[in-house]
PDB file of C-alpha atoms in Angstrom:
ATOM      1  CA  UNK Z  22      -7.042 -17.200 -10.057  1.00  0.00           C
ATOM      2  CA  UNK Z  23      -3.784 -16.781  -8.162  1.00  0.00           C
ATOM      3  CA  UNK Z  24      -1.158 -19.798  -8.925  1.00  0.00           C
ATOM      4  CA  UNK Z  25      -0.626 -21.869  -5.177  1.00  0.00           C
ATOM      5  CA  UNK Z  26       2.793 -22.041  -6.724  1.00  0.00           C
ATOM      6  CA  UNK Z  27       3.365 -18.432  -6.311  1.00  0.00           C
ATOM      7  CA  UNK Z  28       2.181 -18.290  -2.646  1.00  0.00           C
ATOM      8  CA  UNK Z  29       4.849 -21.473  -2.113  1.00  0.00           C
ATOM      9  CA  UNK Z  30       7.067 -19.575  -3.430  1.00  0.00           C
ATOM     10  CA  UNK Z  31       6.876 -16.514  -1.689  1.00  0.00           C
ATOM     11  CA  UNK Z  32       7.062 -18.795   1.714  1.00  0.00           C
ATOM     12  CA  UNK Z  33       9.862 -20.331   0.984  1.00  0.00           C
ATOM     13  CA  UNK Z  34      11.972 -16.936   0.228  1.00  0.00           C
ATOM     14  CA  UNK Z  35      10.022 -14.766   3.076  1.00  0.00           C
ATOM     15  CA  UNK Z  36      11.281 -14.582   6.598  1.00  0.00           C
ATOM     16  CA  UNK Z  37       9.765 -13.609   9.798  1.00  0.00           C
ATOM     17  CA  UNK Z  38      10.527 -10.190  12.543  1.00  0.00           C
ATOM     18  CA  UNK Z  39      12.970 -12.260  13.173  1.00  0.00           C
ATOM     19  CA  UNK Z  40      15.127 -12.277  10.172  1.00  0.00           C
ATOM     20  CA  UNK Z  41      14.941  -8.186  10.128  1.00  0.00           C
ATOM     21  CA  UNK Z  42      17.439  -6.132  11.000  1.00  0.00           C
ATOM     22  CA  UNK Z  43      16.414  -3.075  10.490  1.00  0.00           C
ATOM     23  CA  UNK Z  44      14.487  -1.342  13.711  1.00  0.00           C
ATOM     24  CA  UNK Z  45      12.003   0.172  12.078  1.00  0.00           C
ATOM     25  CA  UNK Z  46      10.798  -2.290   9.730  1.00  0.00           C
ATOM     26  CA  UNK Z  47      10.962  -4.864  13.182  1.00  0.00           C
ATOM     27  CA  UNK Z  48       9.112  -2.241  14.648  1.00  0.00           C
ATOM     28  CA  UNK Z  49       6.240  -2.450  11.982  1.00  0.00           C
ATOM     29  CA  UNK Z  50       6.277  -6.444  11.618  1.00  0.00           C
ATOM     30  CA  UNK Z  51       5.885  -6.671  16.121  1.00  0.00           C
ATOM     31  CA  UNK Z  52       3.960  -4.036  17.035  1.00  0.00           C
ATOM     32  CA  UNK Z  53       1.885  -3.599  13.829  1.00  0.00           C
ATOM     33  CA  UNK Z  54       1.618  -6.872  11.640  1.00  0.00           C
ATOM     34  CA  UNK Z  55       1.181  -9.134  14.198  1.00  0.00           C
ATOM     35  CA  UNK Z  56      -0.645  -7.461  16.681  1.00  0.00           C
ATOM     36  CA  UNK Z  57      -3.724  -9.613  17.820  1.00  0.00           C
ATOM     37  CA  UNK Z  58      -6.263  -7.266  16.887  1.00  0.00           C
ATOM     38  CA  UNK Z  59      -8.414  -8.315  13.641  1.00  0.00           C
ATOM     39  CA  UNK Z  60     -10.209  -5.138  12.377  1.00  0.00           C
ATOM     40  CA  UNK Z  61     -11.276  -6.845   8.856  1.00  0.00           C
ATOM     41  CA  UNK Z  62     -11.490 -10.157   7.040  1.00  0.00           C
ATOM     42  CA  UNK Z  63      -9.353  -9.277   3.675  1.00  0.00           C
ATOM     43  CA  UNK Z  64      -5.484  -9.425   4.671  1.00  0.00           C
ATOM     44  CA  UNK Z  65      -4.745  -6.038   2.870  1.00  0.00           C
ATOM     45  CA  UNK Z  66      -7.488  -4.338   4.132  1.00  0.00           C
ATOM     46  CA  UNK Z  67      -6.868  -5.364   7.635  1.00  0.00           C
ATOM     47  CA  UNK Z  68      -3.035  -4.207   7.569  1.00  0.00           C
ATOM     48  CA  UNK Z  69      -4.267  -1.110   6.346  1.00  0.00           C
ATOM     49  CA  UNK Z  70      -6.615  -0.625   9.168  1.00  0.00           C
ATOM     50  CA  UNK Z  71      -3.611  -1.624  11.429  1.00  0.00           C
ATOM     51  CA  UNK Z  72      -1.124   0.776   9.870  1.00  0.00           C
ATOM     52  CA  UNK Z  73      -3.272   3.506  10.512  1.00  0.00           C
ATOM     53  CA  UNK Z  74      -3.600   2.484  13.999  1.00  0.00           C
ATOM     54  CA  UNK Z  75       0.200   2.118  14.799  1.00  0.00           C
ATOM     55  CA  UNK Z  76       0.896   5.053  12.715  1.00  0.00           C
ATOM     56  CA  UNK Z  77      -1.711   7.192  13.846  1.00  0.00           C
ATOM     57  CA  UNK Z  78      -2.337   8.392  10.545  1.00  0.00           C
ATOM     58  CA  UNK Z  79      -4.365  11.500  10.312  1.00  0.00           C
ATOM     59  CA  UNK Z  80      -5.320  11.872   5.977  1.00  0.00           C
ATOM     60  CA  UNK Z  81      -5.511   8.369   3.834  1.00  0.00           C
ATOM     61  CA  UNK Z  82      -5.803   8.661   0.110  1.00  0.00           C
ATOM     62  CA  UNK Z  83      -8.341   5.343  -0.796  1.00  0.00           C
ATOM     63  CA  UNK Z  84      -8.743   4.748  -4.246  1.00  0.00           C
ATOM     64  CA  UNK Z  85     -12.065   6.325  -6.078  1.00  0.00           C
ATOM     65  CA  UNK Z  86     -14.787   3.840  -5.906  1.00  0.00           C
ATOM     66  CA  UNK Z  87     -14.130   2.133  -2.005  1.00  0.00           C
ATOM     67  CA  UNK Z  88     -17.223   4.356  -0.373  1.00  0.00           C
ATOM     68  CA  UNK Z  89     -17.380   0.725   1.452  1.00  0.00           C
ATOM     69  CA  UNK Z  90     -13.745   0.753   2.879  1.00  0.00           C
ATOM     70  CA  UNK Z  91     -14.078   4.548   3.632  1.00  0.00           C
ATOM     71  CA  UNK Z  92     -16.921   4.008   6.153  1.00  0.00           C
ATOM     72  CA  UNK Z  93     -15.411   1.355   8.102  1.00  0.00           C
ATOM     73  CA  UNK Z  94     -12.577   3.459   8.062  1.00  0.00           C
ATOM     74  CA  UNK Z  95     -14.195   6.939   9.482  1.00  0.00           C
ATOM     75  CA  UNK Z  96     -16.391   4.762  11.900  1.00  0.00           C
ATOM     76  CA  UNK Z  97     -13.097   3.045  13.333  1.00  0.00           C
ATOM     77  CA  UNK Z  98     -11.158   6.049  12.995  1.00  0.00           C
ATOM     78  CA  UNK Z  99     -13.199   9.200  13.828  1.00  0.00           C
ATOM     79  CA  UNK Z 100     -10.403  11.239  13.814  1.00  0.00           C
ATOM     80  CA  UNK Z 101      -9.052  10.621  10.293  1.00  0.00           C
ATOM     81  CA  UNK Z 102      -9.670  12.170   6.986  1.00  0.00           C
ATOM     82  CA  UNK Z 103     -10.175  10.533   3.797  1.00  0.00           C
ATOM     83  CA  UNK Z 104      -9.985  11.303   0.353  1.00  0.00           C
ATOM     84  CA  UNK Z 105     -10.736   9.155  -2.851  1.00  0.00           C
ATOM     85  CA  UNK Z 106      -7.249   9.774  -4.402  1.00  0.00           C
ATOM     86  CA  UNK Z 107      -5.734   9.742  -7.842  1.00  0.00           C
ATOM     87  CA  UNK Z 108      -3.154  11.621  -9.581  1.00  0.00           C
ATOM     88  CA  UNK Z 109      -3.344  14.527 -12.540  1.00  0.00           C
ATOM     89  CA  UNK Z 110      -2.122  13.826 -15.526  1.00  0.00           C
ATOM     90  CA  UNK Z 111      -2.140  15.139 -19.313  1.00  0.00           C
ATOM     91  CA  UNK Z 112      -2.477  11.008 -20.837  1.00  0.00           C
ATOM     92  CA  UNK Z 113      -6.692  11.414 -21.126  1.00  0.00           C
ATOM     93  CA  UNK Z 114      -6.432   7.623 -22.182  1.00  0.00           C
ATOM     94  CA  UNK Z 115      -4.969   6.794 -19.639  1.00  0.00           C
ATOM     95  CA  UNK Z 116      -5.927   2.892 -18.295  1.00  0.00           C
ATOM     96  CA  UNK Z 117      -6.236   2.097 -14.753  1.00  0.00           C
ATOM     97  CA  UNK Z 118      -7.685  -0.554 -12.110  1.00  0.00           C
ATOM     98  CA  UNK Z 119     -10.986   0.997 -10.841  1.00  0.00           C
ATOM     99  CA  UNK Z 120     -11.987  -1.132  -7.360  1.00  0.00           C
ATOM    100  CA  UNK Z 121     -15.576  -2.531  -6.703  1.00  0.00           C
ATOM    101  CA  UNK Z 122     -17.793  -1.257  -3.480  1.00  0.00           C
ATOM    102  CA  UNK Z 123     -16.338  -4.246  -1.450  1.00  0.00           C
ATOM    103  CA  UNK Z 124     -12.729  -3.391  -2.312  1.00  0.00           C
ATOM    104  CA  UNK Z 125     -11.657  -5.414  -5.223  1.00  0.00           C
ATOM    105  CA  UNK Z 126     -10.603  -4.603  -8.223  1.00  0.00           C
ATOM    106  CA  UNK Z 127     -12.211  -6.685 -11.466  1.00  0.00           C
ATOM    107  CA  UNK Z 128     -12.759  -4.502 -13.541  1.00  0.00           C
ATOM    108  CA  UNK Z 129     -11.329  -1.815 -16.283  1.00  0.00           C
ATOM    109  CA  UNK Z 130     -11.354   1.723 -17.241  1.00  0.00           C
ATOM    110  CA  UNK Z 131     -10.516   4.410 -19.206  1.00  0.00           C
ATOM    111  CA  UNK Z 132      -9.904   8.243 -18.503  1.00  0.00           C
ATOM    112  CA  UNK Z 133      -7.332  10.550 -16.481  1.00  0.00           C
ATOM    113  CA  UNK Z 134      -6.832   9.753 -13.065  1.00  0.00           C
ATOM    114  CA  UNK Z 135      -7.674  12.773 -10.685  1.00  0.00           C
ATOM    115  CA  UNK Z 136      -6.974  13.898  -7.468  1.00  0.00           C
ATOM    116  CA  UNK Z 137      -8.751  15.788  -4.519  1.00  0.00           C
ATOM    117  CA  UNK Z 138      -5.916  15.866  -2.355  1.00  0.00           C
ATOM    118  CA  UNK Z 139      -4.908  19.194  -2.527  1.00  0.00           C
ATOM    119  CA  UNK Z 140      -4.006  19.658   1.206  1.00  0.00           C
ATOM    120  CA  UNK Z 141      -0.831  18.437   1.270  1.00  0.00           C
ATOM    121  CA  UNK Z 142       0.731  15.032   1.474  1.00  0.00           C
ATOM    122  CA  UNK Z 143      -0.755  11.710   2.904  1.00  0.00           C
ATOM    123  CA  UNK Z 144       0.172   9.951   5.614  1.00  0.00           C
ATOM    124  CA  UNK Z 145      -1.051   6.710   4.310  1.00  0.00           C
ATOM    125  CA  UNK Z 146      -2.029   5.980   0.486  1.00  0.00           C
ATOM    126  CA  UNK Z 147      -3.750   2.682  -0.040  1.00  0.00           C
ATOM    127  CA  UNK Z 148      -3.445   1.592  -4.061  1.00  0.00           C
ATOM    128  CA  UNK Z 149      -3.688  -1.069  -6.450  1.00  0.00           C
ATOM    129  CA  UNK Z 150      -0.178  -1.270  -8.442  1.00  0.00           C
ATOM    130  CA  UNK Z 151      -1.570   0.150 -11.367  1.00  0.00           C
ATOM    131  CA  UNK Z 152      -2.330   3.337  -9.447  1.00  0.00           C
ATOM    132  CA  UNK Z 153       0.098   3.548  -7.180  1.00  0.00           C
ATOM    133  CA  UNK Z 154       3.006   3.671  -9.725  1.00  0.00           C
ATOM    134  CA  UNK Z 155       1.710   6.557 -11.092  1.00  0.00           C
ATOM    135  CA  UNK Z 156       1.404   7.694  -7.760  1.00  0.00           C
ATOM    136  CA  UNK Z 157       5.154   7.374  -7.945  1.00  0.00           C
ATOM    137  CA  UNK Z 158       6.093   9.120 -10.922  1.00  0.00           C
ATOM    138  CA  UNK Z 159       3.228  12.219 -10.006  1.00  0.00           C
ATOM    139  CA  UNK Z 160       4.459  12.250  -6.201  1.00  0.00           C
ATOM    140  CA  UNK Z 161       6.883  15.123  -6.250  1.00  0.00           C
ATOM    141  CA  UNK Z 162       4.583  17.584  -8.442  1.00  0.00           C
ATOM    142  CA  UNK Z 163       1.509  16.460  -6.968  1.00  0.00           C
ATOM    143  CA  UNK Z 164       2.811  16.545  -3.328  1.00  0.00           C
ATOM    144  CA  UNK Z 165       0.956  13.298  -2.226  1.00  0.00           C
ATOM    145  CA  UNK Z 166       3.791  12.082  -0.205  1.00  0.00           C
ATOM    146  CA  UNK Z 167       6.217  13.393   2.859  1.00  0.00           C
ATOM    147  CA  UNK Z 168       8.941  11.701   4.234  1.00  0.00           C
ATOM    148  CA  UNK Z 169       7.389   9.216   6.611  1.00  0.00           C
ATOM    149  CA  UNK Z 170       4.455   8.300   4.257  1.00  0.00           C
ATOM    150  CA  UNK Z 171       3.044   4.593   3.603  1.00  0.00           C
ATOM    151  CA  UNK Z 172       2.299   3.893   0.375  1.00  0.00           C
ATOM    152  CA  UNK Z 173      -0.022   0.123   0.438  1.00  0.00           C
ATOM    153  CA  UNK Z 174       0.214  -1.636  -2.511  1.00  0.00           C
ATOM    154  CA  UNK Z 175      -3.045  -3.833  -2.950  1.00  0.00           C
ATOM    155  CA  UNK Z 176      -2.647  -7.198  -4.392  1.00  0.00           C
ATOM    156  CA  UNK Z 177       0.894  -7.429  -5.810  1.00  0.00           C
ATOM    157  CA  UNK Z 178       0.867 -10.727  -6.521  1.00  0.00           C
ATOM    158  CA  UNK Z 179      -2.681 -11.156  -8.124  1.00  0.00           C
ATOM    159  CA  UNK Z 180      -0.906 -12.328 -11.549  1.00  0.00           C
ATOM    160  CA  UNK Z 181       1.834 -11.438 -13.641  1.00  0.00           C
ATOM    161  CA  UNK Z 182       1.115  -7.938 -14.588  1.00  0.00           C
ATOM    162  CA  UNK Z 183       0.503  -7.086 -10.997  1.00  0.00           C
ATOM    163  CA  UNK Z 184       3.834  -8.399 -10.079  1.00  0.00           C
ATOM    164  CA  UNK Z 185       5.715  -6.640 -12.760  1.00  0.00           C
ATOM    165  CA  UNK Z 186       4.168  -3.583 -11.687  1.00  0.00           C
ATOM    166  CA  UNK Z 187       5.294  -4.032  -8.242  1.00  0.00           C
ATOM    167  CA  UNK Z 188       8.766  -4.648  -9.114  1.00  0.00           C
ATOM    168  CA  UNK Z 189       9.135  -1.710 -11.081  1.00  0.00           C
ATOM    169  CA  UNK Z 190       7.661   0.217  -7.544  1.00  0.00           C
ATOM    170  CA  UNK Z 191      10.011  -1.057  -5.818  1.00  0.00           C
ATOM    171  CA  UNK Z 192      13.159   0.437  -8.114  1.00  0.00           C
ATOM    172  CA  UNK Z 193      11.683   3.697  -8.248  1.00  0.00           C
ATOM    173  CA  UNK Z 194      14.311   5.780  -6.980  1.00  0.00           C
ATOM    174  CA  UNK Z 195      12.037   8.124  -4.358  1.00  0.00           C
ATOM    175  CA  UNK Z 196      11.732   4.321  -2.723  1.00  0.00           C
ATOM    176  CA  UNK Z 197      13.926   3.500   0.099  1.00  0.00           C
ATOM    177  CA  UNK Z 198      12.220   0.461   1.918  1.00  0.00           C
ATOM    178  CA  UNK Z 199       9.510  -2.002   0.775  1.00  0.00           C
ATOM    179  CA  UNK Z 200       7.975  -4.647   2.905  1.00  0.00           C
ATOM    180  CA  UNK Z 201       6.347  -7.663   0.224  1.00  0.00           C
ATOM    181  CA  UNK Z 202       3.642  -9.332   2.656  1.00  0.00           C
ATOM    182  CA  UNK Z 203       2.277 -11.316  -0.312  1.00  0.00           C
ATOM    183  CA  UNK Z 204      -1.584  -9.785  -0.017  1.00  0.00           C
ATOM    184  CA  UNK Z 205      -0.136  -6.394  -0.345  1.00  0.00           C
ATOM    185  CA  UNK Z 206       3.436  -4.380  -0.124  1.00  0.00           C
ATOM    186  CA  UNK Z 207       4.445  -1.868   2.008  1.00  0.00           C
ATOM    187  CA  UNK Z 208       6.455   1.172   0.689  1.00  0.00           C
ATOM    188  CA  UNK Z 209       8.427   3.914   2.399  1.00  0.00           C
ATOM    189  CA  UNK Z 210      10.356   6.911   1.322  1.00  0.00           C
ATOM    190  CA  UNK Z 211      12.429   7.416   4.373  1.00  0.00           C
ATOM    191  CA  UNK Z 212      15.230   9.113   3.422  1.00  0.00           C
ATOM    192  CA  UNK Z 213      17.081   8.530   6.622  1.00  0.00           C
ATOM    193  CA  UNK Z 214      16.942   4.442   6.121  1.00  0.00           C
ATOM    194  CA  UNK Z 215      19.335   2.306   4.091  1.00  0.00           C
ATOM    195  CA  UNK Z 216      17.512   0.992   0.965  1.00  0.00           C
ATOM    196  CA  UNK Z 217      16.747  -2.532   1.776  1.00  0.00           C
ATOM    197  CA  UNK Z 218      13.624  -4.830   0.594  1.00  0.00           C
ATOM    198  CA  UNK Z 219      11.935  -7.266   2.654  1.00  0.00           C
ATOM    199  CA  UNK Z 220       9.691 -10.279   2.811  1.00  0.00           C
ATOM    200  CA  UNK Z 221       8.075 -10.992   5.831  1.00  0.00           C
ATOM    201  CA  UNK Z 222       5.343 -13.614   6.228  1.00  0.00           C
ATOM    202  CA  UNK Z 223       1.935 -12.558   8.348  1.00  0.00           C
TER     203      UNK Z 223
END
């Protein structure tokens, strides 16, 4: 169960659009993070509906097991492609955070990750922090990721681990802006923005 302290905490220290200076980030918090629009109940889920929307994001990576979030998905967004997403790698031992149907993730397993995205890059990659740092160090050789990819980092602060794991994303040097909304973190590789790290309460 997550500490109250730690979302107190994260209040206290977080900021709204209006403590962000950069115009793309500002951008993102307006026009995306608050827009009225409710597509789901659970916080990171709904962002990631609304990224999509404000990004018009044509290929999402979801991680194996969601069959759940990939239907609302295709039924709200005809349009897009997904793909249950993972990342090769020679470690066959290898433990990661598998989700449940409805988009959690209690419980763990063994074995390589995979991938079926061999089409290119993603625009959007939705991943708990176990995943989606190896996401990070597989990125390049894998080609998962372009420029102007968003990388949504399920439930960084579900306990200490989680938030560890997080921190270490947001060092990696291929990172150039992360957004922590508490229920999830955004991450960007823009190599044309300054490296900066936000907070921003939603």
């Amino acid at each position: 169960m997550q500490n109250p302290l730690t979302r107190l905490k994260f209040l206290l220290t977080a900021t709204n659009h209006h403590g962000v200076h950069s115009p793309f980030i500002y951008g993102y918090a307006t026009k995306c993070l608050y827009a009225k629009r409710e597509y789901c109940r659970g916080k990171s889920h709904n962002i990631l509906f609304k990224s999509v929307a404000y990004f018009g994001a044509k290929r999402i990576g979801l991680p194996a097991g969601s069959e759940n979030l990939q239907a609302k998905l295709q039924a709200e967004f005809p349009s897009v492609h997904t793909e249950f997403t993972g990342v090769h790698t020679d470690l066959s031992t290898l433990k990661t955070e598998l989700p449940s149907p409805e988009g959690g993730f209690p419980s763990r397993a063994t074995g390589p990750l995979y991938s079926q995205g061999q089409n290119g890059p993603f625009d959007i990659l939705f991943a708990h922090p176990s995943q989606a740092k190896t996401i990070l160090d597989r990125a390049s050789k894998e080609n998962l990721v372009h420029n102007d990819t968003l990388l949504l980092v399920d439930a960084i602060h579900g306990n200490a681990t989680l938030l560890s794991l997080w921190k270490k994303i947001k060092n990696d040097p291929k990172v150039t802006v992360t957004v922590n909304l508490f229920h999830c973190g955004a991450v960007f590789f823009r190599r044309e923005q300054a490296r900066e790290h936000f907070k921003i309460r939603i």
